[in-house]
Short mmCIF file of C-alpha atoms in Angstrom, two decimals:
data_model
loop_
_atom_site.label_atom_id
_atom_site.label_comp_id
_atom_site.label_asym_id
_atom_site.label_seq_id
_atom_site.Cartn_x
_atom_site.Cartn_y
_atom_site.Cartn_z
CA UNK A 7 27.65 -29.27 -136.85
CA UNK A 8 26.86 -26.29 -138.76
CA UNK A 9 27.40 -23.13 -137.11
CA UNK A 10 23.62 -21.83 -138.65
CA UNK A 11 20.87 -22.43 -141.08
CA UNK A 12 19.17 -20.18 -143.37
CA UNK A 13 15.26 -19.94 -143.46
CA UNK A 14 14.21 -17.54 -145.99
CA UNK A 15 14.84 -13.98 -143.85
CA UNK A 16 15.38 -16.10 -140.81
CA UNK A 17 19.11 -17.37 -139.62
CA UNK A 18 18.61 -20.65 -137.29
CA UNK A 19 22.13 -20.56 -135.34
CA UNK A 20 23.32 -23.71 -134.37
CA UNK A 21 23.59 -22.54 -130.65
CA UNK A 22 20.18 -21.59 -130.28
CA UNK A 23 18.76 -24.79 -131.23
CA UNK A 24 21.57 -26.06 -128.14
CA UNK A 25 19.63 -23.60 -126.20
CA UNK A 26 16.07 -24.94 -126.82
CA UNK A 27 17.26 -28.04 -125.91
CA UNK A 28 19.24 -27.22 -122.66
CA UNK A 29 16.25 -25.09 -120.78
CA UNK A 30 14.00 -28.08 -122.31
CA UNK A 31 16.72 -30.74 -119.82
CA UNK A 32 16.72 -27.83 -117.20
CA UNK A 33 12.77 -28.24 -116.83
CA UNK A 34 13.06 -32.05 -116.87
CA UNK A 35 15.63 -31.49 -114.09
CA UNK A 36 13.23 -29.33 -112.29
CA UNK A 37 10.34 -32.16 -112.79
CA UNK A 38 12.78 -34.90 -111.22
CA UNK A 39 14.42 -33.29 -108.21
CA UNK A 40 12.20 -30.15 -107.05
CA UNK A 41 10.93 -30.85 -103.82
CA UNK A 42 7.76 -28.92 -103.49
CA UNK A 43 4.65 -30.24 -103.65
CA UNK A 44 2.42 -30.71 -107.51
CA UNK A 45 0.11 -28.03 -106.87
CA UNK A 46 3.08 -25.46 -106.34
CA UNK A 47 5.18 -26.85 -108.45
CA UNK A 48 2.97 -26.26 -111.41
CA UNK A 49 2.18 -22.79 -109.99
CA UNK A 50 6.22 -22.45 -110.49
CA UNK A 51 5.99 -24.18 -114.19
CA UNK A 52 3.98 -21.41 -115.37
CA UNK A 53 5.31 -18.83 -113.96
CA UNK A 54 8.73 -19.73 -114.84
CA UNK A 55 7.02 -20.48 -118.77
CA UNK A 56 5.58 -16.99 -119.03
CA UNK A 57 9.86 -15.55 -117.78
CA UNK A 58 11.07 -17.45 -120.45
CA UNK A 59 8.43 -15.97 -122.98
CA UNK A 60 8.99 -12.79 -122.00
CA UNK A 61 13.02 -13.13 -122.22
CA UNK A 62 12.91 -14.71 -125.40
CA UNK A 63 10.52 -12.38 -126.94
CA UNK A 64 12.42 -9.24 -125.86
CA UNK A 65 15.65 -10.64 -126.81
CA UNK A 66 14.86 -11.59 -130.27
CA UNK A 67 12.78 -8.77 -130.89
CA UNK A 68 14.59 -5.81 -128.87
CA UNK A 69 16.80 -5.45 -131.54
CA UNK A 70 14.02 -3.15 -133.18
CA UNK A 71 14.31 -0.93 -129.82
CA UNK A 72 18.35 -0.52 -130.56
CA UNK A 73 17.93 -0.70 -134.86
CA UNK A 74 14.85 1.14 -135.13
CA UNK A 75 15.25 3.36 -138.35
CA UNK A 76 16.21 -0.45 -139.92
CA UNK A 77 13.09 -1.27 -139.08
CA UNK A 78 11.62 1.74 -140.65
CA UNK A 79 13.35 1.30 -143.77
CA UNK A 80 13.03 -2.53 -144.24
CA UNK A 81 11.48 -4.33 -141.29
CA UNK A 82 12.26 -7.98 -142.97
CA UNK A 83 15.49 -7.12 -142.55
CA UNK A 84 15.49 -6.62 -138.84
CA UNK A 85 14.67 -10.33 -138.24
CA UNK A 86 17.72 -11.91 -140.11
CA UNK A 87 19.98 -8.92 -138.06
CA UNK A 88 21.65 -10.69 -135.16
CA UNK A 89 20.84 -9.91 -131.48
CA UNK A 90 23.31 -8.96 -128.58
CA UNK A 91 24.12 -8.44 -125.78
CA UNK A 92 22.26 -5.15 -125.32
CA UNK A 93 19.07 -7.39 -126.32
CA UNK A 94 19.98 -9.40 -123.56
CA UNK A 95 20.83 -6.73 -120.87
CA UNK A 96 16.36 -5.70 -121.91
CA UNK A 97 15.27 -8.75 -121.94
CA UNK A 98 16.74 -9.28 -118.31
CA UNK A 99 15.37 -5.95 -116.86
CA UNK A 100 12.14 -6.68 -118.61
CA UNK A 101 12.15 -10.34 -116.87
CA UNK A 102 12.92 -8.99 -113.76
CA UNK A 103 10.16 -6.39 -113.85
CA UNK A 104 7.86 -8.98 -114.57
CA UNK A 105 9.14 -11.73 -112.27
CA UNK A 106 8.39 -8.75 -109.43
CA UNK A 107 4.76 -7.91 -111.00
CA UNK A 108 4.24 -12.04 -110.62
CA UNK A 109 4.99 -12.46 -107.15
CA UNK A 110 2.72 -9.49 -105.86
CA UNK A 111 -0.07 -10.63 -108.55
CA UNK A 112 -0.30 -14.19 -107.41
CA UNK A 113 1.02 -13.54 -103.86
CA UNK A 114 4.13 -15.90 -104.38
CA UNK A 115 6.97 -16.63 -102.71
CA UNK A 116 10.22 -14.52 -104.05
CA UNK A 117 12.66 -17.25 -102.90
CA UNK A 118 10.82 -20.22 -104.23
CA UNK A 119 10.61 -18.93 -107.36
CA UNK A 120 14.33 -17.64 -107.27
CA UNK A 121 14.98 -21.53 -106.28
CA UNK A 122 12.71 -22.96 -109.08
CA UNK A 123 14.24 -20.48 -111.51
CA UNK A 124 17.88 -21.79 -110.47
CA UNK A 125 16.84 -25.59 -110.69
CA UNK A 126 15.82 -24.76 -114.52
CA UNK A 127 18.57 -22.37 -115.79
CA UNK A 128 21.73 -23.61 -114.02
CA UNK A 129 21.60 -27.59 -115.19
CA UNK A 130 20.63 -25.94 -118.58
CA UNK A 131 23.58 -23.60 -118.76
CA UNK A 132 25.96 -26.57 -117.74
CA UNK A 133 24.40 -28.84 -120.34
CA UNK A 134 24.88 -25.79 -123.04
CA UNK A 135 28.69 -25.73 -122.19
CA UNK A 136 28.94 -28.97 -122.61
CA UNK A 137 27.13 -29.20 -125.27
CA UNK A 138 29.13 -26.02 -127.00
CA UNK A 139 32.08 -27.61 -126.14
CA UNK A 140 31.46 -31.17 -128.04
CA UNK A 141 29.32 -30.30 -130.72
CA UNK A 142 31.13 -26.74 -131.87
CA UNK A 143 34.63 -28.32 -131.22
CA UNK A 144 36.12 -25.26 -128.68
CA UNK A 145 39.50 -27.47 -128.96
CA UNK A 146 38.89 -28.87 -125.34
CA UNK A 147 39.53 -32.90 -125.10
CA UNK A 148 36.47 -34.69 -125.09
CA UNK A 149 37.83 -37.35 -122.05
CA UNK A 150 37.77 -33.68 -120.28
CA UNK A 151 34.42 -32.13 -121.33
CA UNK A 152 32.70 -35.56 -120.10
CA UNK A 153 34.89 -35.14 -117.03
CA UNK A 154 33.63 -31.67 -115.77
CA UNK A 155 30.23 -32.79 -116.89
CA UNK A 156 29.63 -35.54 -114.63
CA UNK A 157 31.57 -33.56 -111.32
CA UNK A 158 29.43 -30.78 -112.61
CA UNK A 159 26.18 -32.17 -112.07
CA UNK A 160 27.24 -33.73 -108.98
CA UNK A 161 27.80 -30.59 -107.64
CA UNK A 162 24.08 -28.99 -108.79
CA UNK A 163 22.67 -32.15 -107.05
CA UNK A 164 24.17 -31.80 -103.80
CA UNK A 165 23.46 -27.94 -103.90
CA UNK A 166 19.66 -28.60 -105.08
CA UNK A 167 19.32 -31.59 -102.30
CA UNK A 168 21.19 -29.41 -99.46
CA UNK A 169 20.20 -25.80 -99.77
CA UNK A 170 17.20 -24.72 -99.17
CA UNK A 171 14.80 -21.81 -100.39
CA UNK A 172 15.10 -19.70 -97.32
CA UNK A 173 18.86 -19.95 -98.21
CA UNK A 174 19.09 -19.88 -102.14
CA UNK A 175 20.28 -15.80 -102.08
CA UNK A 176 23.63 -17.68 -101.23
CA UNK A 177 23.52 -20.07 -103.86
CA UNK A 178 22.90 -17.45 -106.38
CA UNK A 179 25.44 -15.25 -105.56
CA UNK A 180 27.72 -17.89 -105.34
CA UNK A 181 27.12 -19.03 -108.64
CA UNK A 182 27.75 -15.24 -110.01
CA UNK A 183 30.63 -14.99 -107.71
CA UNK A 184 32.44 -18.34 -109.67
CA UNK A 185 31.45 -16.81 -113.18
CA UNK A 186 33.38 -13.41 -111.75
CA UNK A 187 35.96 -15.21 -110.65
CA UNK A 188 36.23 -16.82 -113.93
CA UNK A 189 36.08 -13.88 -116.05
CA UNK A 190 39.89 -13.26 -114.78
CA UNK A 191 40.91 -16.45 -116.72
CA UNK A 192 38.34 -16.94 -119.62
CA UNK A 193 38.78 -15.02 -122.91
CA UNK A 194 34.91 -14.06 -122.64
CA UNK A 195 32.41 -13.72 -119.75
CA UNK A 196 29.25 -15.74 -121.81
CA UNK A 197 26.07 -16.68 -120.89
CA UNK A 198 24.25 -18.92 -123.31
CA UNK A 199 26.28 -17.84 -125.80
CA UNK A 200 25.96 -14.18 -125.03
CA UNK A 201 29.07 -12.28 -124.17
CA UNK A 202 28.35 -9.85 -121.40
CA UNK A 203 30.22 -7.20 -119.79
CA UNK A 204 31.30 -7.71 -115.89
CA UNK A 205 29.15 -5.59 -114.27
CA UNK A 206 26.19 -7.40 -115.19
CA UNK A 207 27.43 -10.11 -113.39
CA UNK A 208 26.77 -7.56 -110.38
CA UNK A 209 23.75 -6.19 -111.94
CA UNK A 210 22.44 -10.03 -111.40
CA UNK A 211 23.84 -10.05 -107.78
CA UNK A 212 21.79 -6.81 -106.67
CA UNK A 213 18.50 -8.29 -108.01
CA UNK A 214 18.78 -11.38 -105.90
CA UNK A 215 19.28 -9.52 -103.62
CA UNK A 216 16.65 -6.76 -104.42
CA UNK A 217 13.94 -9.84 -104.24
CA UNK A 218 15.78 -11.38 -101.10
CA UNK A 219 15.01 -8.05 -99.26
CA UNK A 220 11.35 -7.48 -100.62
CA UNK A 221 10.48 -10.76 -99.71
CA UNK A 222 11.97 -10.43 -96.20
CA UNK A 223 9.93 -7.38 -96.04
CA UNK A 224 7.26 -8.79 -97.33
CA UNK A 225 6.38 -6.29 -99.98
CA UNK A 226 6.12 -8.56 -102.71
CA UNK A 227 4.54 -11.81 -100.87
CA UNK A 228 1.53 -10.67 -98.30
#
């Protein structure tokens, strides 16, 4: 597979398009094996629609925040200049601002959306991997990939099917506990495609946590 495509000022990477089509798998996953009932679970779909939105658009287009006298000069040029990781440390502030203006707007439920959020992203970041892995040839045997694949979603089911929302603080940190632990042995701490820097990992941990508390306290739910 190509590693990108060129579209007049626009470059299509190859990774992105792996992207689109993992969170698109991660929201079929939701569909299947979420639990709660059709009313809230559309209530969840949009909310979890209008994150994504506002993740995407900040990453792609924060870059004009962090290149802005590019802009100035030639603000074509700004869209075929790559985004990073500091585009993706806004975008996730910005998300989380807005996930906490959700949940007081429409009075919802911190830990059901941290739970829906979790049933989208986490099967889409394991389907990326593998994805990244057979498609962009990382040098890992395929017998392998399809391997850690199949255990991989074995786990997410039994953690979906046995955890519940009242407990999911401890499924997300444990999640961002196992991508800390493997930042001692991986070249690169990534996610979806994204190298970021360790404390992040921790930033992440502190706004589960942040929500966990507000929603105990029942600032952000009445």
């Amino acid at each position: 597979m190509p590693s990108a495509w060129v579209l007049g000022p626009l470059i299509i990477k190859s990774s992105w398009i792996i992207t689109i089509i993992s969170i698109i798998a991660g929201g079929l996953f939701y569909r299947s094996y979420s639990r709660f009932s059709q009313d809230k679970k559309k209530r969840m779909e949009e909310s979890l629609f209008s994150l994504l939105l506002t993740f995407i658009f900040t990453y792609f287009f924060g870059k004009i925040v962090f290149h802005f006298s590019l802009f100035l000069q030639d603000p074509p040029a700004i869209l075929a200049y790559p985004s990073g990781k500091n585009e993706f440390y806004l975008a996730a502030v910005l998300t989380f601002a807005h996930a906490l203006f959700l949940l007081r707007k429409k009075q919802m439920d911190g830990r059901e959306l941290l739970f829906s959020g979790m049933m989208v992203f986490l099967p889409a970041l394991l389907l990326k991997s593998f994805l990244d892995a057979m498609l962009l040839q990382n040098g890992m045997e395929l017998p392998i990939i399809v391997k850690l694949f199949v255990l991989s979603v074995f786990v997410l089911l039994f953690a979906f099917q046995t955890v519940g929302k009242s407990h999911v603080i401890y499924l997300w940190l444990a999640w961002l506990l196992s991508e800390w632990l493997l930042s001692f042995i991986a070249p690169f701490l990534m996610l979806f495609g994204v190298m970021v820097a360790t404390w992040f990992i921790f930033a992440l941990m502190a706004a589960g946590l942040i929500l966990e508390i507000l929603t105990r306290r029942k600032v952000v739910i009445t």
